Short mmCIF file of C-alpha atoms in Angstrom, two decimals:
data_model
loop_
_atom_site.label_atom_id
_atom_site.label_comp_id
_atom_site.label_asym_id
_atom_site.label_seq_id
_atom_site.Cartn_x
_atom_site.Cartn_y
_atom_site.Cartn_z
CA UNK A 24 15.78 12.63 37.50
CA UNK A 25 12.55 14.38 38.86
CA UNK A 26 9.42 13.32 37.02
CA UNK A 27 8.54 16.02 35.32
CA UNK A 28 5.12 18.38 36.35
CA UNK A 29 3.08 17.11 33.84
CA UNK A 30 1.59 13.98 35.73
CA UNK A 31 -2.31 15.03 36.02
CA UNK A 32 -4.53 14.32 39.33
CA UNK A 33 -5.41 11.38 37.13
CA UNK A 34 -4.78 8.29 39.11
CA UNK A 35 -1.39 6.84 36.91
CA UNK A 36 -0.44 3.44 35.64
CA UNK A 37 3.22 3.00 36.42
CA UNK A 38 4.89 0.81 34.03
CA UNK A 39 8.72 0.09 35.26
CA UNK A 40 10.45 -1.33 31.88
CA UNK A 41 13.37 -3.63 32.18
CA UNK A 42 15.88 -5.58 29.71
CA UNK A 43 16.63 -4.23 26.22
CA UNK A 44 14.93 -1.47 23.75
CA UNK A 45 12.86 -3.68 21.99
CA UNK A 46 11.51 -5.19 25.70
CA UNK A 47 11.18 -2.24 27.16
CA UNK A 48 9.38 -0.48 24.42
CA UNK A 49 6.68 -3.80 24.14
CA UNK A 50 6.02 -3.37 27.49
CA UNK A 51 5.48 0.20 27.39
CA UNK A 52 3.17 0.43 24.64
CA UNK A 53 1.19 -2.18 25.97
CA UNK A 54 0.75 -0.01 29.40
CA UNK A 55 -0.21 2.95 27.14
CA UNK A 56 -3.33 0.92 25.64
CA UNK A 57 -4.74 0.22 29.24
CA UNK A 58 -4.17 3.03 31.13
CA UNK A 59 -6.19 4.79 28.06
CA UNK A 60 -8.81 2.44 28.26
CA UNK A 61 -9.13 2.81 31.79
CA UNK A 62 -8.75 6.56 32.67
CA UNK A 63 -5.32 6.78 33.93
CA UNK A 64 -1.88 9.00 33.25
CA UNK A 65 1.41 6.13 31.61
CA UNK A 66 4.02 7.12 34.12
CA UNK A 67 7.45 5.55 32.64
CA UNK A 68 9.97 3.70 34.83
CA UNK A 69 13.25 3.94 32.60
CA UNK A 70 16.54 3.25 34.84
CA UNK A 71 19.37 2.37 32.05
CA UNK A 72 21.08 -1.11 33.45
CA UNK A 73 23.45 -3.92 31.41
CA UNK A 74 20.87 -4.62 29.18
CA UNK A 75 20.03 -0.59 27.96
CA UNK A 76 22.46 2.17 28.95
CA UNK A 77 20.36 4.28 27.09
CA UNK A 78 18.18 7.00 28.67
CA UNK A 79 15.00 7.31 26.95
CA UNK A 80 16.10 10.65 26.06
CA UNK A 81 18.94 9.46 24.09
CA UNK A 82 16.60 8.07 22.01
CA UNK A 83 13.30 9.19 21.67
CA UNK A 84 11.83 13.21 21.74
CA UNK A 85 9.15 11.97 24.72
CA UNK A 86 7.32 14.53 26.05
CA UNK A 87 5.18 12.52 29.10
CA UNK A 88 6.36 11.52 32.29
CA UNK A 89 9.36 9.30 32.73
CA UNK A 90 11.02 8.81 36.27
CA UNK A 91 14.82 7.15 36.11
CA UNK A 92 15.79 6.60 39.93
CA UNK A 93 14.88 4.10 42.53
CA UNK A 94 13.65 6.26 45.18
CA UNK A 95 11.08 7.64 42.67
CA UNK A 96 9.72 3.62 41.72
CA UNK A 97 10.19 2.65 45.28
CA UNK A 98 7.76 5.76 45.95
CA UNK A 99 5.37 4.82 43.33
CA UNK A 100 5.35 1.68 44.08
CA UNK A 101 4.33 2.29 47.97
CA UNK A 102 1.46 4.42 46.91
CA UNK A 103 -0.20 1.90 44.34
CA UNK A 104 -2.94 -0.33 44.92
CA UNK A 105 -1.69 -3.22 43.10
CA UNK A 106 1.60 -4.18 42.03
CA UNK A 107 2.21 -6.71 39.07
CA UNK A 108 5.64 -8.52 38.50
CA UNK A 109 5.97 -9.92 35.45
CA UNK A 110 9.89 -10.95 35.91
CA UNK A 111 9.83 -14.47 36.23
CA UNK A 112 13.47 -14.96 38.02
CA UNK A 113 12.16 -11.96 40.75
CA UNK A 114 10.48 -13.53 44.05
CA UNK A 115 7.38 -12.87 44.27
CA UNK A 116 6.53 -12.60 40.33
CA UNK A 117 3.69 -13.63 38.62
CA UNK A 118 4.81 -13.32 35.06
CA UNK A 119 1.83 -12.71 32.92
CA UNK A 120 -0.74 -12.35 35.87
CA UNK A 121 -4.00 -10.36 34.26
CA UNK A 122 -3.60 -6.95 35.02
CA UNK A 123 -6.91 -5.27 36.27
CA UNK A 124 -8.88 -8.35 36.34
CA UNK A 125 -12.91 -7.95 36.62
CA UNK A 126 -13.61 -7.26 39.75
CA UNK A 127 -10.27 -5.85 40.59
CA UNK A 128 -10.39 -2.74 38.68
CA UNK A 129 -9.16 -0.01 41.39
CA UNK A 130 -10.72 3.13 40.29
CA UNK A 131 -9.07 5.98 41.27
CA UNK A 132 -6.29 4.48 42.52
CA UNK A 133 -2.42 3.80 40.96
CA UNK A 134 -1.56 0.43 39.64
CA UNK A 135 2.19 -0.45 39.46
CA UNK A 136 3.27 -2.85 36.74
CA UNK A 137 7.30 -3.96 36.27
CA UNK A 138 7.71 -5.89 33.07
CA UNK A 139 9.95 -6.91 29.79
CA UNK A 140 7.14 -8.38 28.15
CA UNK A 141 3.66 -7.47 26.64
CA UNK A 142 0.90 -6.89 29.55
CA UNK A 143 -1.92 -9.54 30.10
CA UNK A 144 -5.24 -7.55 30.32
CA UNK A 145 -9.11 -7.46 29.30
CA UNK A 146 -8.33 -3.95 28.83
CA UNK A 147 -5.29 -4.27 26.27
CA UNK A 148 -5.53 -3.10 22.65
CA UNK A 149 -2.97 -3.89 20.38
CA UNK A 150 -4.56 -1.28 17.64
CA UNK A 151 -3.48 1.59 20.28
CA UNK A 152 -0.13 0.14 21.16
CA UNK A 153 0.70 -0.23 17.38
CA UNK A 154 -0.52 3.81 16.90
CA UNK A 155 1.63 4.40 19.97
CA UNK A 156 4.42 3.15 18.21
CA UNK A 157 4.61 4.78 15.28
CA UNK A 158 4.06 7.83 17.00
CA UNK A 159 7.27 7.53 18.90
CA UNK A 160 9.20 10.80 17.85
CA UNK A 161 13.19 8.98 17.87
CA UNK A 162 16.01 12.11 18.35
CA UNK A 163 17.76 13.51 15.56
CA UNK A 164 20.97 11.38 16.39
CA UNK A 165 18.80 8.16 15.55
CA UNK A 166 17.47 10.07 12.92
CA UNK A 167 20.65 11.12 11.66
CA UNK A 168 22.04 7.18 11.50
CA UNK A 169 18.62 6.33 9.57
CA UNK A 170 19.67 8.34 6.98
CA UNK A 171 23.19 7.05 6.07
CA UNK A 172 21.56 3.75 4.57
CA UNK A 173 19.50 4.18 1.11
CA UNK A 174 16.05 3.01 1.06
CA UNK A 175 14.08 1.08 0.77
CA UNK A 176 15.33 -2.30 0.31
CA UNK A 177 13.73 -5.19 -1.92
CA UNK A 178 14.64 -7.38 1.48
CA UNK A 179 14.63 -6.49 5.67
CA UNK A 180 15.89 -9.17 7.34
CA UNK A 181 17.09 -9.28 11.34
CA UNK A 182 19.15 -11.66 12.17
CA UNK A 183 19.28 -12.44 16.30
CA UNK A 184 21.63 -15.57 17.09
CA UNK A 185 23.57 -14.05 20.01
CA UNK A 186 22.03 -16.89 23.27
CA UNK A 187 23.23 -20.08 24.31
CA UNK A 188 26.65 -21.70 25.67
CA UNK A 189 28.88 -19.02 24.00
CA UNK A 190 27.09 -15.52 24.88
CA UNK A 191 26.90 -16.48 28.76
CA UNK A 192 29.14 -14.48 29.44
CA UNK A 193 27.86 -11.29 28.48
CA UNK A 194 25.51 -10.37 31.65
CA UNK A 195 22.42 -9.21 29.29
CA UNK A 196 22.59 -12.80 27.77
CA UNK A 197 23.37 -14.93 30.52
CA UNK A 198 20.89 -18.06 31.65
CA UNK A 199 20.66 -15.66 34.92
CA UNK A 200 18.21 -13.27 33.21
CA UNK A 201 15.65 -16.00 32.98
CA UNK A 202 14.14 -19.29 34.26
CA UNK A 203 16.10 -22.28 33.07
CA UNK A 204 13.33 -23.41 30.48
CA UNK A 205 13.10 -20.03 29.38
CA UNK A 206 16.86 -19.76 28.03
CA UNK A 207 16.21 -22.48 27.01
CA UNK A 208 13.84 -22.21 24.84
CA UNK A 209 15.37 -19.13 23.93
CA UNK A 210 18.52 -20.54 22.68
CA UNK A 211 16.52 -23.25 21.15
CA UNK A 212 14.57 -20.32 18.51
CA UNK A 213 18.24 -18.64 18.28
CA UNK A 214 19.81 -21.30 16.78
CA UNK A 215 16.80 -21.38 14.47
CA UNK A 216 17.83 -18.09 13.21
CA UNK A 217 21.42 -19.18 11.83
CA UNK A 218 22.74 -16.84 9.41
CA UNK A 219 22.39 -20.05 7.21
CA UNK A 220 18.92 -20.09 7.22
CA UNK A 221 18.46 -16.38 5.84
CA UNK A 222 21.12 -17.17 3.50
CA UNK A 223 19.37 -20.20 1.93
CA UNK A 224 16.14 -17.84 1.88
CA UNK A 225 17.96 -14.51 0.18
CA UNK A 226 19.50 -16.77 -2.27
CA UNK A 227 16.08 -18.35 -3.39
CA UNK A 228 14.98 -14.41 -3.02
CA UNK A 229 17.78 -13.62 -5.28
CA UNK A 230 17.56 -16.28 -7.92
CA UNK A 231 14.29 -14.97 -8.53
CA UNK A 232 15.18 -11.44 -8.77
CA UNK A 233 13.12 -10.21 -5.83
CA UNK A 234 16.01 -9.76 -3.90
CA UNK A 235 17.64 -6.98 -5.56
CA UNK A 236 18.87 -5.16 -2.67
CA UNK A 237 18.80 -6.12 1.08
CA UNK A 238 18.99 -4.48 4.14
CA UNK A 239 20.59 -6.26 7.42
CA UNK A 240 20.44 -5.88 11.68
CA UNK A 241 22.28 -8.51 13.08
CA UNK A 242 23.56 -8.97 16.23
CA UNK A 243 27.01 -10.37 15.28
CA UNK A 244 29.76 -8.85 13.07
CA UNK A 245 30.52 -12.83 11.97
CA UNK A 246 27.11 -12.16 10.37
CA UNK A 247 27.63 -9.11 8.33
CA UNK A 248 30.90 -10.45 7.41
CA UNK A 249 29.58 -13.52 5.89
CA UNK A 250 26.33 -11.89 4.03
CA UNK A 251 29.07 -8.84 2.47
CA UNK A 252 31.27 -12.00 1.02
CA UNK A 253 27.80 -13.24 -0.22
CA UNK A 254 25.81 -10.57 -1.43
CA UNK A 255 28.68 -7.47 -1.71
CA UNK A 256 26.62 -4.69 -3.19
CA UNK A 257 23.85 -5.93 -2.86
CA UNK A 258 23.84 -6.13 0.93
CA UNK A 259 22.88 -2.47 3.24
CA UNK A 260 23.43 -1.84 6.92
CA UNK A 261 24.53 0.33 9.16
CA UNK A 262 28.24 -0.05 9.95
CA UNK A 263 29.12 -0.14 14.00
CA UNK A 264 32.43 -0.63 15.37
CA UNK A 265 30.29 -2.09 18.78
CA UNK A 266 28.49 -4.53 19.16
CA UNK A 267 27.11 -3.72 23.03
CA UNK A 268 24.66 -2.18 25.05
CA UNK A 269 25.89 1.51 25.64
CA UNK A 270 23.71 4.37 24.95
CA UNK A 271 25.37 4.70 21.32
CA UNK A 272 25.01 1.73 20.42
CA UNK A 273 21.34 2.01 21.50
CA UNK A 274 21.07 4.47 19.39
CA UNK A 275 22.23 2.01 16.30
CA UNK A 276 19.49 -0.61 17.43
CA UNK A 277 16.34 1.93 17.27
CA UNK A 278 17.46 2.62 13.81
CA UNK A 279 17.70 -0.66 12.86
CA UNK A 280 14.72 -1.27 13.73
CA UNK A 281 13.35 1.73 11.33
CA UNK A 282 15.50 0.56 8.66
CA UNK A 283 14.01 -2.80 8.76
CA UNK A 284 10.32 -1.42 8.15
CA UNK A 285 11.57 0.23 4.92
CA UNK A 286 11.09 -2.94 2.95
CA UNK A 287 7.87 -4.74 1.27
CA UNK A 288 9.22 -8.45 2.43
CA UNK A 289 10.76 -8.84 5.84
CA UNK A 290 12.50 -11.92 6.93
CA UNK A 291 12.31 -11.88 11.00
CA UNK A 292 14.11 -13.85 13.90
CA UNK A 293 11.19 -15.67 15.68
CA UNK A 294 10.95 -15.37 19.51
CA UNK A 295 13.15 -11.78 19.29
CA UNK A 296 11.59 -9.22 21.05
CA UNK A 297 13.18 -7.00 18.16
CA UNK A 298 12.02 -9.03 15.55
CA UNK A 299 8.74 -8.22 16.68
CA UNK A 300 8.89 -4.54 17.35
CA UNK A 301 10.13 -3.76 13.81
CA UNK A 302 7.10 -5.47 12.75
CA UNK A 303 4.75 -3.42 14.65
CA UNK A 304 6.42 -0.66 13.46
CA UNK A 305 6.34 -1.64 9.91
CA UNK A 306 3.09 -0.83 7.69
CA UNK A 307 0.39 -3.39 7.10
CA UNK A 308 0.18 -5.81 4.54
CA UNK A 309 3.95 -6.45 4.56
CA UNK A 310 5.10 -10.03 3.46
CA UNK A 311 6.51 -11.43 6.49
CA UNK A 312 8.17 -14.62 6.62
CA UNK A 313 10.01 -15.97 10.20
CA UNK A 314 12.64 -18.33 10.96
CA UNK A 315 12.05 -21.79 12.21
CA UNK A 316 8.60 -21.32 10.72
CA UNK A 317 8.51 -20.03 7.20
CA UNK A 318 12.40 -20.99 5.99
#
């Protein structure tokens, strides 16, 4: 896909996103904050892969420019000053490397920045990337799937278990996609976010009637199987047939993740890149409470 006409004579800050929504849109609004604060045009990478199928037109109305081939980020990347790597299992990455450290500013020039993970830089500012969030206009399919849950709930809660010995398998999970203490550590925090532990919290919730109704994203059907024997009318979430990384299902996740800011409490997976978004997303002041931590 062309990029589209709109990129200015504004020298740009490419940001090429990789792994799943949540990653990918971290990364993104992170890029947004600094190449405001430092006079240049967000050019978006988005190539769907194994981890997001999804076009970012399948999910989002975005009206900037986006480029989704290789010889366009192969291009970009020849004509930028400085190129920053932030995936770790790439040679030649430097995950977390400052981007536009003093001294190495570039004016007028590109910068190229590939990443899954929220930019390091003196010029990031988390108040933008949270206004750059919300601003996010999703398509009327997402929209549309938003709508077939009642809200809001007395109770969000995402629950991310799907890492470790079992999940291998599945190429977007696999100990491939990461250093070895990375995984890890990741499967470490994922088995802190057993189904068990919400459960224990929601029935505490429950017993003292603040958990009325409660709205679920989970990454398993196990899981919504054993919270509808649980809770059964009490429980909400949006019914799915798949449970994989196609552009539908894409779809599901992004409204997940605005279902799960529709609540006043919000029980969150910790070290979930999803987890994390919906809280961005969600308004201030929320009562947030995270697994491994809080219950």
């Amino acid at each position: 896909m062309p990029v589209p006409t709109v990129i200015t004579r504004q020298p740009c800050l490419f940001v090429d996103v990789q792994h799943g929504l949540s990653n990918r849109l971290r990364a993104m609004a992170s890029a947004a904050g600094i190449a405001a604060r430092t006079g240049r045009q967000l050019v978006v990478v988005w190539r769907p892969d194994h981890h997001c199928q999804a076009r970012i037109g399948d999910l989002l109305s975005y009206d900037w420019p986006v480029a989704e081939d290789e010889p366009s980020a192969q291009a970009f990347r020849a004509g930028a000053a400085e190129i920053y790597n932030y995936m770790e299992i790439e040679e030649g990455a430097a995950f977390q490397a400052p981007i536009l450290p003093e001294g190495a500013d570039h004016p007028g020039r590109d910068i190229y920045v590939r990443s899954a993970y929220v930019l390091n830089s003196r010029y990031r500012d988390p108040a933008f990337e949270r206004r750059f969030l919300r601003a996010l206009r999703p398509v009327p399919q997402v929209l549309d799937l938003v709508n077939r849950v009642p809200r809001p709930s007395a109770v969000a809660a995402h629950i991310r278990m799907a890492t470790g010995a079992a999940y291998d398998h599945l190429s977007f999970e696999g100990p491939q996609n990461w250093p070895a203490e990375r995984h890890a550590e990741l499967t470490e925090w994922r088995s802190k976010s057993h189904v068990s532990r919400f459960i224990e919290r929601l029935d505490t919730l429950v017993a003292a009637g603040q958990a009325d109704t409660i709205f679920v994203a989970a990454d398993l059907p196990e899981t919504y199987e054993a919270l509808t024997d649980r809770y059964g009318a009490q429980l909400r979430y949006l019914r799915r047939d798949l449970y994989d990384r196609s552009p539908r299902q894409v779809q599901y996740a992004l409204a997940d993740l605005l279902l799960l800011t529709a609540a006043p409490r919000y029980l969150a997976s910790t070290w979930s890149a999803f987890s994390d978004l919906a809280r961005l997303l969600g308004r201030s002041g929320r009562n947030i409470e995270q697994s491994g931590r809080d219950f």
